[in-house]
CSV table of C-alpha atoms and ligand atoms in Angstrom, one decimal:
chain,number,residue,atom,x,y,z
A,18,MET,CA,-14.5,-13.0,-9.4
A,19,GLU,CA,-11.8,-15.6,-9.4
A,20,THR,CA,-10.8,-16.0,-5.7
A,21,ASP,CA,-7.4,-17.5,-6.7
A,22,LYS,CA,-6.5,-14.2,-8.5
A,23,ILE,CA,-7.4,-12.2,-5.4
A,24,ALA,CA,-5.3,-14.6,-3.4
A,25,ARG,CA,-2.3,-14.0,-5.8
A,26,LEU,CA,-2.8,-10.2,-5.6
A,27,GLN,CA,-2.8,-10.5,-1.8
A,28,LYS,CA,0.4,-12.6,-1.8
A,29,TYR,CA,2.2,-10.1,-4.1
A,30,ILE,CA,1.1,-7.2,-1.9
A,31,ASP,CA,2.3,-9.0,1.3
A,32,GLU,CA,5.7,-9.6,-0.4
A,33,CYS,CA,6.3,-6.0,-1.6
A,34,ASN,CA,7.0,-2.8,0.1
A,35,LYS,CA,7.6,-0.3,-2.8
A,36,ILE,CA,4.3,-0.7,-4.6
A,37,VAL,CA,3.3,2.0,-7.1
A,38,PHE,CA,-0.3,2.3,-8.2
A,39,PHE,CA,-0.9,3.8,-11.7
A,40,GLY,CA,-4.5,4.7,-12.1
A,41,GLY,CA,-7.0,6.1,-14.6
A,42,ALA,CA,-10.6,7.1,-15.0
A,43,GLY,CA,-11.9,3.7,-13.8
A,44,VAL,CA,-10.7,4.5,-10.3
A,45,SER,CA,-12.9,7.5,-10.1
A,46,THR,CA,-16.0,6.2,-12.0
A,47,GLU,CA,-16.8,4.2,-8.9
A,48,SER,CA,-17.0,7.6,-7.0
A,49,GLY,CA,-19.5,8.7,-9.6
A,50,ILE,CA,-17.2,10.7,-11.8
A,51,PRO,CA,-17.9,9.9,-15.5
A,52,ASP,CA,-15.1,8.5,-17.7
A,53,PHE,CA,-14.1,11.0,-20.3
A,54,ARG,CA,-13.3,8.5,-23.0
A,55,SER,CA,-15.8,5.6,-22.3
A,56,VAL,CA,-18.6,5.0,-24.7
A,57,ASP,CA,-21.2,6.4,-22.3
A,58,GLY,CA,-18.8,9.1,-21.1
A,59,LEU,CA,-19.0,12.8,-21.9
A,60,TYR,CA,-17.0,12.4,-25.1
A,61,HIS,CA,-20.0,11.1,-26.8
A,62,GLN,CA,-22.5,13.7,-25.5
A,63,LYS,CA,-23.7,16.6,-27.5
A,64,TRP,CA,-21.9,19.9,-27.6
A,65,ALA,CA,-21.1,22.3,-30.4
A,66,TYR,CA,-17.5,21.2,-30.4
A,67,PRO,CA,-15.9,17.9,-29.5
A,68,PRO,CA,-14.6,17.8,-26.0
A,69,GLU,CA,-11.0,17.4,-27.2
A,70,THR,CA,-11.5,20.7,-28.9
A,71,ILE,CA,-13.1,22.5,-25.9
A,72,LEU,CA,-10.4,21.1,-23.5
A,73,SER,CA,-7.6,22.5,-25.5
A,74,SER,CA,-5.3,25.4,-24.8
A,75,THR,CA,-6.2,27.3,-28.0
A,76,PHE,CA,-10.0,27.0,-27.1
A,77,PHE,CA,-9.4,28.1,-23.6
A,78,TYR,CA,-7.8,31.4,-24.6
A,79,ASN,CA,-10.0,31.9,-27.7
A,80,ASN,CA,-13.4,30.8,-26.4
A,81,THR,CA,-13.0,31.1,-22.6
A,82,ALA,CA,-16.6,31.5,-21.7
A,83,GLU,CA,-17.7,28.5,-23.7
A,84,PHE,CA,-14.7,26.5,-22.2
A,85,TYR,CA,-15.9,27.4,-18.8
A,86,ARG,CA,-19.6,26.6,-19.6
A,87,PHE,CA,-18.4,23.0,-20.5
A,88,TYR,CA,-15.9,22.8,-17.7
A,89,ARG,CA,-18.3,23.8,-14.9
A,90,GLU,CA,-21.0,21.3,-16.2
A,91,LYS,CA,-18.8,18.4,-17.0
A,92,LEU,CA,-15.5,18.6,-15.1
A,93,ILE,CA,-16.7,20.0,-11.7
A,94,ILE,CA,-18.6,17.3,-9.9
A,95,LYS,CA,-19.9,18.2,-6.5
A,96,GLY,CA,-19.9,16.1,-3.5
A,97,VAL,CA,-17.7,13.2,-4.7
A,98,LYS,CA,-16.1,11.0,-2.2
A,99,PRO,CA,-13.2,8.6,-2.3
A,100,ASN,CA,-14.2,5.0,-2.8
A,101,ILE,CA,-12.7,1.8,-1.3
A,102,ALA,CA,-9.9,1.7,-3.9
A,103,HIS,CA,-8.6,5.2,-2.9
A,104,ILE,CA,-9.0,4.3,0.8
A,105,LYS,CA,-7.1,1.0,0.5
A,106,LEU,CA,-4.3,2.8,-1.4
A,107,ALA,CA,-3.9,5.4,1.2
A,108,GLU,CA,-3.8,2.6,3.9
A,109,LEU,CA,-1.1,0.8,1.9
A,110,GLU,CA,1.0,3.9,1.9
A,111,GLN,CA,0.4,4.5,5.6
A,112,ALA,CA,1.5,0.8,6.2
A,113,GLY,CA,4.7,1.5,4.4
A,114,LYS,CA,3.9,-0.8,1.6
A,115,LEU,CA,3.2,1.7,-1.2
A,116,SER,CA,5.6,4.4,-2.3
A,117,ALA,CA,3.4,6.5,-4.7
A,118,VAL,CA,0.2,6.9,-6.6
A,119,VAL,CA,0.5,8.0,-10.2
A,120,THR,CA,-2.9,9.1,-11.5
A,121,GLN,CA,-4.3,10.5,-14.8
A,122,ASN,CA,-7.3,11.8,-12.8
A,123,ILE,CA,-7.8,15.4,-11.9
A,124,ASP,CA,-10.2,15.0,-9.0
A,125,GLY,CA,-8.0,15.0,-6.0
A,126,LEU,CA,-9.7,12.0,-4.5
A,127,HIS,CA,-6.5,10.2,-3.6
A,128,GLN,CA,-5.4,13.0,-1.4
A,129,LEU,CA,-8.9,13.3,0.0
A,130,ALA,CA,-8.6,9.6,1.0
A,131,GLY,CA,-5.3,10.3,2.8
A,132,SER,CA,-2.6,9.5,0.2
A,133,LYS,CA,0.4,11.7,0.5
A,134,LYS,CA,2.7,10.8,-2.4
A,135,VAL,CA,0.5,11.5,-5.5
A,136,TYR,CA,1.7,12.4,-9.0
A,137,GLU,CA,-1.2,14.0,-10.8
A,138,LEU,CA,-0.1,13.7,-14.4
A,139,HIS,CA,-3.0,15.7,-15.7
A,140,GLY,CA,-3.2,18.3,-12.9
A,141,SER,CA,-6.1,18.9,-10.6
A,142,THR,CA,-9.5,20.7,-10.8
A,143,LEU,CA,-8.9,21.7,-7.1
A,144,ARG,CA,-6.1,24.1,-8.0
A,145,ASN,CA,-6.6,27.2,-10.1
A,146,TYR,CA,-4.3,30.1,-10.7
A,147,CYS,CA,-4.6,33.6,-12.0
A,148,THR,CA,-2.8,33.7,-15.3
A,149,LYS,CA,-1.3,37.2,-14.5
A,150,CYS,CA,-0.4,37.2,-10.8
A,151,HIS,CA,-0.6,33.5,-10.0
A,152,GLU,CA,-3.0,34.0,-7.1
A,153,PHE,CA,-4.5,30.6,-6.0
A,154,TYR,CA,-8.2,29.9,-6.2
A,155,ASP,CA,-10.2,26.8,-5.2
A,156,ILE,CA,-12.7,24.8,-7.1
A,157,ASP,CA,-15.7,26.6,-5.5
A,158,PHE,CA,-14.4,29.9,-7.0
A,159,ILE,CA,-14.5,28.4,-10.4
A,160,ALA,CA,-17.9,26.6,-9.8
A,161,GLU,CA,-19.6,29.7,-8.5
A,162,SER,CA,-18.1,32.2,-11.0
A,163,LYS,CA,-20.3,33.5,-13.9
A,164,ASP,CA,-18.9,33.6,-17.4
A,165,LEU,CA,-15.2,34.2,-16.9
A,166,PRO,CA,-13.5,33.6,-13.5
A,167,LEU,CA,-11.4,36.7,-12.9
A,168,CYS,CA,-8.8,37.3,-10.3
A,169,SER,CA,-10.1,39.5,-7.4
A,170,LYS,CA,-6.6,41.0,-7.1
A,171,CYS,CA,-5.6,41.9,-10.6
A,172,ASN,CA,-8.6,41.0,-12.8
A,173,GLY,CA,-6.6,38.5,-14.7
A,174,LEU,CA,-8.1,35.3,-16.1
A,175,VAL,CA,-8.0,32.3,-13.7
A,176,LYS,CA,-7.0,29.0,-15.3
A,177,PRO,CA,-7.4,25.5,-13.8
A,178,ASP,CA,-4.1,23.6,-13.1
A,179,VAL,CA,-5.3,20.9,-15.4
A,180,VAL,CA,-3.2,19.8,-18.5
A,181,LEU,CA,-5.3,20.7,-21.5
A,182,TYR,CA,-4.8,19.3,-25.0
A,183,GLU,CA,-1.9,20.9,-26.7
A,184,GLU,CA,-0.1,21.4,-23.3
A,185,SER,CA,2.7,19.3,-22.0
A,186,LEU,CA,2.7,17.4,-18.8
A,187,ASP,CA,4.7,19.0,-15.8
A,188,GLN,CA,8.3,17.9,-16.0
A,189,ASN,CA,8.7,17.5,-12.2
A,190,CYS,CA,5.6,15.3,-12.1
A,191,ILE,CA,6.9,13.1,-14.9
A,192,GLU,CA,10.4,12.8,-13.2
A,193,GLY,CA,8.8,11.9,-10.0
A,194,SER,CA,6.6,9.3,-11.5
A,195,ILE,CA,9.5,7.8,-13.5
A,196,ASN,CA,11.6,7.6,-10.3
A,197,ALA,CA,8.9,6.0,-8.3
A,198,ILE,CA,8.0,3.5,-11.1
A,199,SER,CA,11.5,2.5,-11.9
A,200,ASN,CA,12.2,1.8,-8.2
A,201,ALA,CA,8.9,-0.1,-7.6
A,202,ASP,CA,8.9,-3.8,-6.7
A,203,MET,CA,5.3,-4.0,-7.8
A,204,LEU,CA,3.3,-1.9,-10.2
A,205,ILE,CA,-0.5,-2.1,-10.0
A,206,ILE,CA,-2.2,-0.5,-13.0
A,207,GLY,CA,-5.9,0.1,-12.4
A,208,GLY,CA,-8.9,1.6,-14.1
A,209,THR,CA,-7.1,2.6,-17.3
A,210,SER,CA,-7.1,1.3,-20.9
A,211,LEU,CA,-3.5,2.6,-21.3
A,212,THR,CA,-4.4,4.5,-24.4
A,213,VAL,CA,-3.6,8.1,-23.4
A,214,TYR,CA,0.0,9.1,-24.0
A,215,PRO,CA,2.4,10.2,-22.7
A,216,ALA,CA,1.0,9.1,-19.5
A,217,ALA,CA,0.6,5.5,-20.6
A,218,GLY,CA,4.2,5.3,-21.7
A,219,LEU,CA,5.4,5.8,-18.1
A,220,ILE,CA,4.7,2.1,-17.1
A,221,ASN,CA,7.6,1.0,-19.5
A,222,TYR,CA,10.0,2.2,-16.7
A,223,PHE,CA,8.8,-0.6,-14.4
A,224,LYS,CA,11.4,-3.3,-13.9
A,225,GLY,CA,10.2,-4.8,-10.6
A,226,LYS,CA,8.8,-8.2,-9.7
A,227,TYR,CA,5.1,-8.1,-10.2
A,228,LEU,CA,3.1,-6.2,-12.8
A,229,VAL,CA,-0.7,-6.4,-12.0
A,230,LEU,CA,-3.5,-5.1,-14.2
A,231,ILE,CA,-6.9,-4.4,-12.9
A,232,ASN,CA,-9.4,-3.2,-15.5
A,233,ARG,CA,-12.9,-3.9,-16.5
A,234,ASP,CA,-12.0,-4.4,-20.1
A,235,PRO,CA,-8.8,-6.0,-21.6
A,236,THR,CA,-5.9,-3.7,-22.5
A,237,HIS,CA,-2.9,-4.2,-24.9
A,238,THR,CA,-0.6,-4.7,-21.9
A,239,ASP,CA,-2.5,-7.6,-20.5
A,240,SER,CA,-0.1,-10.1,-22.1
A,241,LYS,CA,2.9,-8.6,-20.3
A,242,ALA,CA,1.3,-8.7,-16.8
A,243,ASP,CA,2.0,-11.3,-14.1
A,244,LEU,CA,-1.7,-11.0,-13.1
A,245,VAL,CA,-4.7,-9.6,-14.9
A,246,ILE,CA,-8.1,-9.1,-13.2
A,247,HIS,CA,-11.0,-7.9,-15.4
A,248,ASP,CA,-13.2,-6.5,-12.7
A,249,LYS,CA,-14.1,-3.2,-11.0
A,250,ILE,CA,-11.2,-1.8,-9.1
A,251,GLY,CA,-13.2,-1.2,-6.0
A,252,GLU,CA,-14.5,-4.7,-5.8
A,253,VAL,CA,-10.9,-6.0,-6.0
A,254,PHE,CA,-9.4,-3.7,-3.5
A,255,SER,CA,-12.3,-4.3,-1.0
A,256,GLN,CA,-11.0,-7.9,-0.6
A,257,ILE,CA,-7.4,-6.9,0.1
A,258,VAL,CA,-6.2,-7.2,3.7
A,259,ILE,CA,-3.5,-4.8,4.8
A,260,LYS,CA,-1.2,-6.5,7.2
B,307,ZN,ZN1,-4.3,38.0,-10.4
């Protein structure tokens, strides 16, 4: 990895104190969570329906058992831990340098690493609610349920607090993300190819000093960035010193 790029990233981080991190699947792959949309990811594996169909609102209500068969196998991953990127971001927040993490991931790993201000654009597998009485259920309840996870209070269907296809993002979450990004002095975009909308459109609200992109592969935003690092996000963050 180019050491001069790491030195520049370090300089930018040292200078800024309202950093926002905008992250995608690449942040979690280093914790062993497969990327939905990568070539080797679960979107190219064999199921009776394409994952985009299974993970839609219509499918959830019409083929609930099949939805959960897929969901339990592919979206609930046991024993995953935050990696060095999650940990460094939590430390940056603790040091008063980072104001928010905006993530497209649904695994809750930023919070597990200690991050407090996290906007989860696509929800979280850790939160599940009864569709009738809104009783909360944790991920183990879903993982251990057979066929349909039904509410123990009212027998209603329990649904993950995950934004499915055909569903819109949570308005409070969008507003919070826009507010954080538009007030940021530095925006670090990491582990995302910036192809999933509307999430990817949020970065257009940034008007601060430094736009940094860290991604294994090039993205269409590379040309707009002050610094582009094509590497694994964990490798990059492991070299950052928090002062
Ligand atoms: Zn209920």
